[in-house]
Amino acid sequence: MTSVIGTDSLRDIRNDMMHRVEKSALDFLEQEHARWSALDREAGATIETIAALMRSGGKRIRPEFCLSGFLAAGGDPHDESIIAAAVAVELLHTSALIHDDVFDESAIRRGAPAAHVKYATRHRDNDWRGDADRFGESVAILAGDLALGYADAFLAEAAGARPSVLAAWSEMRTELQIGQHLDVVAAARFTGDPKLSRTIAQLKSGNYTIHRPLLIGAILAGRPDLAAAFETYGLAVGEAFQLRDDLLDMFGDTDTLGKPAQLDLERHKMTLLLSLAIERDPAVRELVERPEAEADGLQRSLLASEMAAEVEKHIAGLVVAGGTALADAELEPGWRAELIALAHSVAYRDK
């Protein structure tokens, strides 16, 4: 059981574990790349795609919550099972990012060409046969699938004698895939539906980003009793995370975000922010219902509607609700405050 109370000490423990997570993931990918490249120089291409994305940085929010759930539940920081679980969570996220960029036709990820763009360019540069864009998308889809397979392998290693971890993992994977599908459908329909948009946000953010990683950590620490508190916290903070994502996409800039800004509008993504605006502002609804809704016009309309200010208030309420959900949870000393601090960090981030 952890006995350290100081916030800095708690973070030092988690940061040390995060370094182990990153080393474990990158060492594994390096070994896999060497193994398959020895078979054929092209065989390691998809592995390099995964490794390059992981090396490029990222917020590591999901493994951070996984480690935090484990430590808050009294897990031993030296337990290797939680390291494997955190690697699995980040590999699942890597898989989703690679696929997302194909779905959204996004050219940039973390300031560099997205995987499908990189391989389409390679196809053109080598004057290979066939359609270059189709080739790039094919390689990216395969890389995303491989990352998912690796994630499953790490999670199986982590589960060990706790098969209930596998159930939580399976549910997390399913929620993500269903959320992705509903996201694609909502973009095609492009009609305001706050209930559906909130469901998508819960599946793709509340559960996949925060709730399930926390739960997996707690189960590995032998504390499945924390499931209810972590679910309530995770759904509230996850919605705040998604709304911040929507605001950043709507009003941010590409250089800061490391991915195209206003892409959700350009791709007609029915975000939770836009759904709420459609429900509350007839001018926004009128713009959306036009056959060719223009991103610039929607952005100006949203600014004029003061929707951003309303969403900021809602985010603040969600962060408070997340902290309240932990009020009666039996957590290790200092961890309620640290989880509230994490809620603030994801809800008020700038990229």
mmCIF file of C-alpha atoms in Angstrom:
data_model
loop_
_atom_site.group_PDB
_atom_site.id
_atom_site.type_symbol
_atom_site.label_atom_id
_atom_site.label_comp_id
_atom_site.label_asym_id
_atom_site.label_seq_id
_atom_site.Cartn_x
_atom_site.Cartn_y
_atom_site.Cartn_z
ATOM 1 C CA MET A 1 0.000 0.000 0.000
ATOM 2 C CA THR A 2 1.237 3.502 -0.839
ATOM 3 C CA SER A 3 1.850 5.640 2.241
ATOM 4 C CA VAL A 4 3.165 8.803 0.563
ATOM 5 C CA ILE A 5 0.775 11.769 0.842
ATOM 6 C CA GLY A 6 2.628 14.658 -0.823
ATOM 7 C CA THR A 7 1.279 15.452 -4.294
ATOM 8 C CA ASP A 8 4.769 15.874 -5.732
ATOM 9 C CA SER A 9 5.790 12.477 -4.361
ATOM 10 C CA LEU A 10 2.696 10.837 -5.836
ATOM 11 C CA ARG A 11 3.486 12.356 -9.207
ATOM 12 C CA ASP A 12 7.122 11.305 -8.965
ATOM 13 C CA ILE A 13 6.029 7.700 -8.442
ATOM 14 C CA ARG A 14 3.619 7.862 -11.375
ATOM 15 C CA ASN A 15 6.143 9.630 -13.607
ATOM 16 C CA ASP A 16 8.714 6.946 -12.882
ATOM 17 C CA MET A 17 6.151 4.315 -13.832
ATOM 18 C CA MET A 18 5.299 6.251 -17.001
ATOM 19 C CA HIS A 19 8.959 6.139 -18.043
ATOM 20 C CA ARG A 20 8.836 2.368 -17.610
ATOM 21 C CA VAL A 21 5.674 2.239 -19.735
ATOM 22 C CA GLU A 22 7.277 4.164 -22.586
ATOM 23 C CA LYS A 23 10.493 2.144 -22.434
ATOM 24 C CA SER A 24 8.576 -1.128 -22.408
ATOM 25 C CA ALA A 25 6.490 -0.110 -25.424
ATOM 26 C CA LEU A 26 9.362 1.246 -27.513
ATOM 27 C CA ASP A 27 11.723 -1.618 -26.659
ATOM 28 C CA PHE A 28 9.056 -4.099 -27.716
ATOM 29 C CA LEU A 29 8.379 -2.274 -30.995
ATOM 30 C CA GLU A 30 12.102 -2.062 -31.739
ATOM 31 C CA GLN A 31 12.445 -5.815 -31.238
ATOM 32 C CA GLU A 32 9.404 -6.506 -33.401
ATOM 33 C CA HIS A 33 10.713 -4.220 -36.130
ATOM 34 C CA ALA A 34 14.081 -5.979 -36.166
ATOM 35 C CA ARG A 35 12.434 -9.423 -36.179
ATOM 36 C CA TRP A 36 10.121 -8.746 -39.108
ATOM 37 C CA SER A 37 12.523 -6.587 -41.102
ATOM 38 C CA ALA A 38 14.910 -9.534 -41.133
ATOM 39 C CA LEU A 39 12.230 -11.430 -43.055
ATOM 40 C CA ASP A 40 11.726 -8.660 -45.608
ATOM 41 C CA ARG A 41 12.671 -4.984 -45.484
ATOM 42 C CA GLU A 42 9.026 -4.000 -46.061
ATOM 43 C CA ALA A 43 7.686 -6.264 -43.323
ATOM 44 C CA GLY A 44 8.553 -3.790 -40.595
ATOM 45 C CA ALA A 45 6.792 -0.804 -42.196
ATOM 46 C CA THR A 46 3.596 -0.994 -40.157
ATOM 47 C CA ILE A 47 5.598 -1.489 -36.945
ATOM 48 C CA GLU A 48 7.671 1.596 -37.720
ATOM 49 C CA THR A 49 4.427 3.534 -38.232
ATOM 50 C CA ILE A 50 3.284 2.604 -34.728
ATOM 51 C CA ALA A 51 6.677 3.326 -33.179
ATOM 52 C CA ALA A 52 7.018 6.681 -34.953
ATOM 53 C CA LEU A 53 3.670 7.834 -33.626
ATOM 54 C CA MET A 54 4.532 6.758 -30.096
ATOM 55 C CA ARG A 55 7.947 8.440 -30.292
ATOM 56 C CA SER A 56 6.342 11.678 -31.472
ATOM 57 C CA GLY A 57 5.016 12.438 -28.012
ATOM 58 C CA GLY A 58 1.364 12.844 -27.166
ATOM 59 C CA LYS A 59 -0.351 13.552 -23.864
ATOM 60 C CA ARG A 60 -0.344 9.944 -22.585
ATOM 61 C CA ILE A 61 -3.623 10.686 -20.809
ATOM 62 C CA ARG A 62 -4.958 7.135 -20.896
ATOM 63 C CA PRO A 63 -1.933 5.359 -19.396
ATOM 64 C CA GLU A 64 -1.703 8.180 -16.850
ATOM 65 C CA PHE A 65 -5.240 7.451 -15.678
ATOM 66 C CA CYS A 66 -4.566 3.712 -15.725
ATOM 67 C CA LEU A 67 -1.526 4.159 -13.465
ATOM 68 C CA SER A 68 -3.433 6.608 -11.273
ATOM 69 C CA GLY A 69 -6.339 4.197 -10.788
ATOM 70 C CA PHE A 70 -3.877 1.505 -9.773
ATOM 71 C CA LEU A 71 -1.969 3.688 -7.305
ATOM 72 C CA ALA A 72 -5.125 5.301 -5.895
ATOM 73 C CA ALA A 73 -6.390 1.779 -5.204
ATOM 74 C CA GLY A 74 -3.226 0.874 -3.286
ATOM 75 C CA GLY A 75 -1.335 -0.991 -6.001
ATOM 76 C CA ASP A 76 2.375 -1.721 -5.648
ATOM 77 C CA PRO A 77 4.354 0.643 -7.949
ATOM 78 C CA HIS A 78 6.831 -2.174 -8.660
ATOM 79 C CA ASP A 79 4.140 -4.504 -10.035
ATOM 80 C CA GLU A 80 4.914 -5.156 -13.713
ATOM 81 C CA SER A 81 1.308 -6.033 -14.563
ATOM 82 C CA ILE A 82 0.206 -2.401 -14.388
ATOM 83 C CA ILE A 83 3.060 -1.383 -16.696
ATOM 84 C CA ALA A 84 1.859 -3.905 -19.287
ATOM 85 C CA ALA A 85 -1.738 -2.664 -18.896
ATOM 86 C CA ALA A 86 -0.693 0.959 -19.388
ATOM 87 C CA VAL A 87 1.236 -0.010 -22.532
ATOM 88 C CA ALA A 88 -1.894 -1.774 -23.796
ATOM 89 C CA VAL A 89 -4.017 1.316 -23.214
ATOM 90 C CA GLU A 90 -1.583 3.565 -25.109
ATOM 91 C CA LEU A 91 -1.304 1.091 -28.000
ATOM 92 C CA LEU A 92 -5.095 1.008 -28.244
ATOM 93 C CA HIS A 93 -5.056 4.794 -28.437
ATOM 94 C CA THR A 94 -2.338 4.682 -31.108
ATOM 95 C CA SER A 95 -4.494 2.311 -33.147
ATOM 96 C CA ALA A 96 -7.455 4.674 -32.853
ATOM 97 C CA LEU A 97 -5.398 7.713 -33.904
ATOM 98 C CA ILE A 98 -4.072 6.011 -37.038
ATOM 99 C CA HIS A 99 -7.582 4.951 -38.024
ATOM 100 C CA ASP A 100 -9.075 8.338 -37.099
ATOM 101 C CA ASP A 101 -6.757 10.114 -39.506
ATOM 102 C CA VAL A 102 -7.960 7.867 -42.325
ATOM 103 C CA PHE A 103 -11.632 8.409 -41.411
ATOM 104 C CA ASP A 104 -11.186 12.183 -41.149
ATOM 105 C CA GLU A 105 -8.791 12.531 -44.107
ATOM 106 C CA SER A 106 -6.486 14.400 -41.738
ATOM 107 C CA ALA A 107 -3.078 15.162 -43.244
ATOM 108 C CA ILE A 108 -1.255 15.956 -39.998
ATOM 109 C CA ARG A 109 -0.775 14.179 -36.673
ATOM 110 C CA ARG A 110 1.450 15.636 -33.945
ATOM 111 C CA GLY A 111 2.987 18.064 -36.389
ATOM 112 C CA ALA A 112 4.060 15.395 -38.906
ATOM 113 C CA PRO A 113 2.374 13.743 -41.907
ATOM 114 C CA ALA A 114 -0.304 11.283 -40.844
ATOM 115 C CA ALA A 115 0.478 7.624 -41.549
ATOM 116 C CA HIS A 116 -1.745 7.347 -44.620
ATOM 117 C CA VAL A 117 -0.245 10.521 -46.087
ATOM 118 C CA LYS A 118 3.312 9.349 -45.412
ATOM 119 C CA TYR A 119 2.804 6.091 -47.278
ATOM 120 C CA ALA A 120 0.841 7.672 -50.117
ATOM 121 C CA THR A 121 3.813 9.998 -50.639
ATOM 122 C CA ARG A 122 6.195 7.053 -50.542
ATOM 123 C CA HIS A 123 4.103 5.303 -53.195
ATOM 124 C CA ARG A 124 4.298 8.357 -55.469
ATOM 125 C CA ASP A 125 8.002 8.921 -54.870
ATOM 126 C CA ASN A 126 8.759 5.331 -55.908
ATOM 127 C CA ASP A 127 6.412 5.501 -58.905
ATOM 128 C CA TRP A 128 4.680 2.302 -57.768
ATOM 129 C CA ARG A 129 1.603 0.930 -59.487
ATOM 130 C CA GLY A 130 -1.950 1.502 -58.351
ATOM 131 C CA ASP A 131 -3.587 4.386 -56.541
ATOM 132 C CA ALA A 132 -1.225 6.111 -54.096
ATOM 133 C CA ASP A 133 -3.941 7.330 -51.718
ATOM 134 C CA ARG A 134 -5.533 3.899 -51.570
ATOM 135 C CA PHE A 135 -2.114 2.403 -50.813
ATOM 136 C CA GLY A 136 -1.498 4.903 -48.004
ATOM 137 C CA GLU A 137 -4.880 4.196 -46.438
ATOM 138 C CA SER A 138 -4.307 0.440 -46.686
ATOM 139 C CA VAL A 139 -0.962 0.615 -44.884
ATOM 140 C CA ALA A 140 -2.433 2.903 -42.206
ATOM 141 C CA ILE A 141 -5.388 0.585 -41.578
ATOM 142 C CA LEU A 142 -3.032 -2.383 -41.268
ATOM 143 C CA ALA A 143 -0.779 -0.438 -38.883
ATOM 144 C CA GLY A 144 -3.778 0.463 -36.736
ATOM 145 C CA ASP A 145 -4.929 -3.151 -36.681
ATOM 146 C CA LEU A 146 -1.457 -4.330 -35.718
ATOM 147 C CA ALA A 147 -1.300 -1.810 -32.868
ATOM 148 C CA LEU A 148 -4.597 -3.193 -31.632
ATOM 149 C CA GLY A 149 -3.228 -6.735 -31.770
ATOM 150 C CA TYR A 150 -0.164 -5.696 -29.789
ATOM 151 C CA ALA A 151 -2.427 -3.956 -27.266
ATOM 152 C CA ASP A 152 -4.352 -7.195 -26.740
ATOM 153 C CA ALA A 153 -1.105 -9.086 -26.165
ATOM 154 C CA PHE A 154 0.086 -6.630 -23.506
ATOM 155 C CA LEU A 155 -3.298 -6.666 -21.789
ATOM 156 C CA ALA A 156 -3.329 -10.464 -21.712
ATOM 157 C CA GLU A 157 0.086 -10.342 -20.065
ATOM 158 C CA ALA A 158 -1.216 -7.853 -17.505
ATOM 159 C CA ALA A 159 -4.398 -9.771 -16.680
ATOM 160 C CA GLY A 160 -2.625 -12.773 -15.197
ATOM 161 C CA ALA A 161 -4.753 -14.139 -12.369
ATOM 162 C CA ARG A 162 -7.355 -11.371 -12.674
ATOM 163 C CA PRO A 163 -9.589 -12.376 -15.606
ATOM 164 C CA SER A 164 -12.041 -9.567 -14.753
ATOM 165 C CA VAL A 165 -9.465 -7.225 -16.296
ATOM 166 C CA LEU A 166 -10.128 -8.908 -19.646
ATOM 167 C CA ALA A 167 -13.847 -8.152 -19.341
ATOM 168 C CA ALA A 168 -13.152 -4.463 -18.681
ATOM 169 C CA TRP A 169 -10.721 -4.392 -21.596
ATOM 170 C CA SER A 170 -13.171 -6.073 -23.953
ATOM 171 C CA GLU A 171 -15.863 -3.578 -23.002
ATOM 172 C CA MET A 172 -13.433 -0.699 -23.538
ATOM 173 C CA ARG A 173 -12.531 -1.935 -27.024
ATOM 174 C CA THR A 174 -16.178 -2.447 -27.951
ATOM 175 C CA GLU A 175 -17.212 0.979 -26.663
ATOM 176 C CA LEU A 176 -14.482 2.609 -28.718
ATOM 177 C CA GLN A 177 -15.484 0.818 -31.932
ATOM 178 C CA ILE A 178 -19.197 1.531 -31.461
ATOM 179 C CA GLY A 179 -18.386 5.141 -30.636
ATOM 180 C CA GLN A 180 -16.290 5.420 -33.802
ATOM 181 C CA HIS A 181 -19.136 4.020 -35.890
ATOM 182 C CA LEU A 182 -21.697 6.393 -34.386
ATOM 183 C CA ASP A 183 -19.278 9.277 -34.956
ATOM 184 C CA VAL A 184 -19.025 8.420 -38.647
ATOM 185 C CA VAL A 185 -22.820 8.109 -38.937
ATOM 186 C CA ALA A 186 -23.407 11.407 -37.095
ATOM 187 C CA ALA A 187 -21.039 13.165 -39.511
ATOM 188 C CA ALA A 188 -22.927 11.736 -42.489
ATOM 189 C CA ARG A 189 -26.315 12.780 -41.101
ATOM 190 C CA PHE A 190 -25.016 16.165 -39.858
ATOM 191 C CA THR A 191 -28.123 16.966 -37.850
ATOM 192 C CA GLY A 192 -28.078 18.269 -34.306
ATOM 193 C CA ASP A 193 -28.710 15.515 -31.778
ATOM 194 C CA PRO A 194 -27.212 16.339 -28.362
ATOM 195 C CA LYS A 195 -28.254 12.969 -26.947
ATOM 196 C CA LEU A 196 -26.391 11.056 -29.669
ATOM 197 C CA SER A 197 -23.400 13.402 -29.493
ATOM 198 C CA ARG A 198 -23.222 12.928 -25.720
ATOM 199 C CA THR A 199 -23.399 9.151 -26.187
ATOM 200 C CA ILE A 200 -20.506 9.334 -28.649
ATOM 201 C CA ALA A 201 -18.556 11.518 -26.212
ATOM 202 C CA GLN A 202 -19.162 9.012 -23.414
ATOM 203 C CA LEU A 203 -18.053 6.055 -25.527
ATOM 204 C CA LYS A 204 -15.032 7.733 -27.124
ATOM 205 C CA SER A 205 -13.932 9.940 -24.223
ATOM 206 C CA GLY A 206 -15.628 9.231 -20.899
ATOM 207 C CA ASN A 207 -15.191 5.477 -21.042
ATOM 208 C CA TYR A 208 -12.209 4.978 -23.329
ATOM 209 C CA THR A 209 -10.093 7.867 -22.072
ATOM 210 C CA ILE A 210 -10.761 7.920 -18.345
ATOM 211 C CA HIS A 211 -13.284 5.495 -16.857
ATOM 212 C CA ARG A 212 -11.994 2.190 -18.268
ATOM 213 C CA PRO A 213 -8.277 2.960 -17.766
ATOM 214 C CA LEU A 214 -9.011 3.878 -14.138
ATOM 215 C CA LEU A 215 -11.087 0.727 -13.684
ATOM 216 C CA ILE A 216 -8.429 -1.535 -15.196
ATOM 217 C CA GLY A 217 -5.879 -0.030 -12.805
ATOM 218 C CA ALA A 218 -8.177 -0.541 -9.822
ATOM 219 C CA ILE A 219 -8.931 -4.159 -10.741
ATOM 220 C CA LEU A 220 -5.219 -4.928 -11.086
ATOM 221 C CA ALA A 221 -4.750 -3.458 -7.602
ATOM 222 C CA GLY A 222 -7.493 -5.758 -6.272
ATOM 223 C CA ARG A 223 -10.086 -2.989 -5.800
ATOM 224 C CA PRO A 224 -13.037 -3.616 -8.152
ATOM 225 C CA ASP A 225 -15.212 -1.938 -5.519
ATOM 226 C CA LEU A 226 -14.042 1.429 -6.900
ATOM 227 C CA ALA A 227 -15.864 0.771 -10.198
ATOM 228 C CA ALA A 228 -18.925 2.943 -9.446
ATOM 229 C CA ALA A 229 -16.959 5.958 -8.224
ATOM 230 C CA PHE A 230 -14.522 5.739 -11.129
ATOM 231 C CA GLU A 231 -17.374 5.443 -13.626
ATOM 232 C CA THR A 232 -19.148 8.550 -12.352
ATOM 233 C CA TYR A 233 -15.881 10.475 -12.211
ATOM 234 C CA GLY A 234 -14.779 9.183 -15.620
ATOM 235 C CA LEU A 235 -17.988 10.053 -17.453
ATOM 236 C CA ALA A 236 -18.084 13.580 -16.022
ATOM 237 C CA VAL A 237 -14.415 14.343 -16.617
ATOM 238 C CA GLY A 238 -14.524 12.545 -19.978
ATOM 239 C CA GLU A 239 -17.322 14.820 -21.179
ATOM 240 C CA ALA A 240 -15.287 17.826 -20.022
ATOM 241 C CA PHE A 241 -12.301 16.425 -21.938
ATOM 242 C CA GLN A 242 -14.384 16.045 -25.103
ATOM 243 C CA LEU A 243 -15.887 19.519 -24.853
ATOM 244 C CA ARG A 244 -12.400 20.976 -24.460
ATOM 245 C CA ASP A 245 -11.369 18.983 -27.537
ATOM 246 C CA ASP A 246 -14.326 20.481 -29.422
ATOM 247 C CA LEU A 247 -13.427 24.017 -28.336
ATOM 248 C CA LEU A 248 -9.782 23.561 -29.298
ATOM 249 C CA ASP A 249 -10.718 22.220 -32.718
ATOM 250 C CA MET A 250 -13.209 25.036 -33.269
ATOM 251 C CA PHE A 251 -11.125 27.971 -32.089
ATOM 252 C CA GLY A 252 -7.525 26.660 -31.930
ATOM 253 C CA ASP A 253 -4.715 26.760 -34.474
ATOM 254 C CA THR A 254 -2.949 23.947 -36.304
ATOM 255 C CA ASP A 255 0.563 24.763 -35.075
ATOM 256 C CA THR A 256 -0.470 24.563 -31.416
ATOM 257 C CA LEU A 257 -2.653 21.482 -31.813
ATOM 258 C CA GLY A 258 -0.225 19.514 -34.009
ATOM 259 C CA LYS A 259 -3.188 18.511 -36.181
ATOM 260 C CA PRO A 260 -5.497 20.477 -38.488
ATOM 261 C CA ALA A 261 -7.680 22.987 -36.622
ATOM 262 C CA GLN A 262 -11.363 23.320 -37.598
ATOM 263 C CA LEU A 263 -11.155 19.819 -39.092
ATOM 264 C CA ASP A 264 -14.340 18.720 -37.305
ATOM 265 C CA LEU A 265 -16.270 21.504 -39.035
ATOM 266 C CA GLU A 266 -14.688 20.841 -42.425
ATOM 267 C CA ARG A 267 -15.523 17.132 -42.156
ATOM 268 C CA HIS A 268 -19.013 17.841 -40.857
ATOM 269 C CA LYS A 269 -18.348 16.106 -37.545
ATOM 270 C CA MET A 270 -21.380 16.473 -35.302
ATOM 271 C CA THR A 271 -19.482 17.261 -32.100
ATOM 272 C CA LEU A 272 -21.141 17.675 -28.740
ATOM 273 C CA LEU A 273 -20.339 21.393 -28.872
ATOM 274 C CA LEU A 274 -22.021 21.823 -32.259
ATOM 275 C CA SER A 275 -25.033 19.732 -31.239
ATOM 276 C CA LEU A 276 -25.597 21.875 -28.159
ATOM 277 C CA ALA A 277 -25.249 25.030 -30.261
ATOM 278 C CA ILE A 278 -27.788 23.764 -32.806
ATOM 279 C CA GLU A 279 -30.234 22.968 -30.015
ATOM 280 C CA ARG A 280 -29.904 26.404 -28.403
ATOM 281 C CA ASP A 281 -29.289 28.810 -31.291
ATOM 282 C CA PRO A 282 -31.581 29.000 -34.362
ATOM 283 C CA ALA A 283 -28.882 30.873 -36.340
ATOM 284 C CA VAL A 284 -26.455 27.969 -35.938
ATOM 285 C CA ARG A 285 -29.170 25.475 -36.831
ATOM 286 C CA GLU A 286 -29.997 27.433 -39.991
ATOM 287 C CA LEU A 287 -26.361 27.363 -41.094
ATOM 288 C CA VAL A 288 -26.030 23.628 -40.457
ATOM 289 C CA GLU A 289 -29.202 22.845 -42.384
ATOM 290 C CA ARG A 290 -27.910 24.503 -45.538
ATOM 291 C CA PRO A 291 -26.850 22.008 -48.269
ATOM 292 C CA GLU A 292 -23.259 23.305 -48.110
ATOM 293 C CA ALA A 293 -22.527 24.324 -44.529
ATOM 294 C CA GLU A 294 -19.323 26.378 -44.524
ATOM 295 C CA ALA A 295 -16.808 25.961 -41.709
ATOM 296 C CA ASP A 296 -15.955 29.671 -41.565
ATOM 297 C CA GLY A 297 -19.578 30.688 -41.301
ATOM 298 C CA LEU A 298 -20.269 28.152 -38.576
ATOM 299 C CA GLN A 299 -17.231 29.281 -36.613
ATOM 300 C CA ARG A 300 -18.317 32.938 -36.780
ATOM 301 C CA SER A 301 -21.854 32.006 -35.793
ATOM 302 C CA LEU A 302 -20.634 30.010 -32.806
ATOM 303 C CA LEU A 303 -18.475 32.908 -31.663
ATOM 304 C CA ALA A 304 -21.427 35.280 -31.968
ATOM 305 C CA SER A 305 -23.703 32.887 -30.073
ATOM 306 C CA GLU A 306 -21.466 32.976 -26.971
ATOM 307 C CA MET A 307 -21.750 29.200 -26.959
ATOM 308 C CA ALA A 308 -18.106 28.903 -25.972
ATOM 309 C CA ALA A 309 -18.774 30.753 -22.715
ATOM 310 C CA GLU A 310 -21.707 28.460 -21.939
ATOM 311 C CA VAL A 311 -19.585 25.400 -22.610
ATOM 312 C CA GLU A 312 -16.851 26.720 -20.326
ATOM 313 C CA LYS A 313 -19.396 26.940 -17.512
ATOM 314 C CA HIS A 314 -20.554 23.402 -18.261
ATOM 315 C CA ILE A 315 -16.972 22.135 -18.207
ATOM 316 C CA ALA A 316 -16.432 23.733 -14.803
ATOM 317 C CA GLY A 317 -19.539 21.973 -13.491
ATOM 318 C CA LEU A 318 -18.372 18.623 -14.880
ATOM 319 C CA VAL A 319 -14.993 18.976 -13.162
ATOM 320 C CA VAL A 320 -16.752 19.667 -9.858
ATOM 321 C CA ALA A 321 -19.027 16.652 -10.434
ATOM 322 C CA GLY A 322 -15.971 14.485 -11.029
ATOM 323 C CA GLY A 323 -14.457 15.512 -7.707
ATOM 324 C CA THR A 324 -17.752 14.956 -5.907
ATOM 325 C CA ALA A 325 -17.919 11.415 -7.272
ATOM 326 C CA LEU A 326 -14.734 10.597 -5.340
ATOM 327 C CA ALA A 327 -15.881 12.114 -2.028
ATOM 328 C CA ASP A 328 -16.753 8.796 -0.395
ATOM 329 C CA ALA A 329 -14.352 6.562 -2.316
ATOM 330 C CA GLU A 330 -11.740 4.784 -0.191
ATOM 331 C CA LEU A 331 -8.599 5.929 -1.965
ATOM 332 C CA GLU A 332 -4.987 5.961 -0.872
ATOM 333 C CA PRO A 333 -3.871 9.159 0.906
ATOM 334 C CA GLY A 334 -3.505 12.103 -1.430
ATOM 335 C CA TRP A 335 -5.107 10.460 -4.433
ATOM 336 C CA ARG A 336 -8.496 12.174 -4.317
ATOM 337 C CA ALA A 337 -6.727 15.527 -4.622
ATOM 338 C CA GLU A 338 -4.478 14.195 -7.369
ATOM 339 C CA LEU A 339 -7.402 12.834 -9.405
ATOM 340 C CA ILE A 340 -9.141 16.204 -9.069
ATOM 341 C CA ALA A 341 -5.930 17.845 -10.297
ATOM 342 C CA LEU A 342 -5.896 15.431 -13.257
ATOM 343 C CA ALA A 343 -9.498 16.379 -14.022
ATOM 344 C CA HIS A 344 -8.437 20.029 -14.188
ATOM 345 C CA SER A 345 -5.465 19.221 -16.388
ATOM 346 C CA VAL A 346 -7.528 17.425 -19.051
ATOM 347 C CA ALA A 347 -10.452 19.851 -18.896
ATOM 348 C CA TYR A 348 -8.341 23.004 -19.189
ATOM 349 C CA ARG A 349 -5.516 21.884 -21.488
ATOM 350 C CA ASP A 350 -4.453 24.058 -24.428
ATOM 351 C CA LYS A 351 -3.809 21.317 -26.991
#
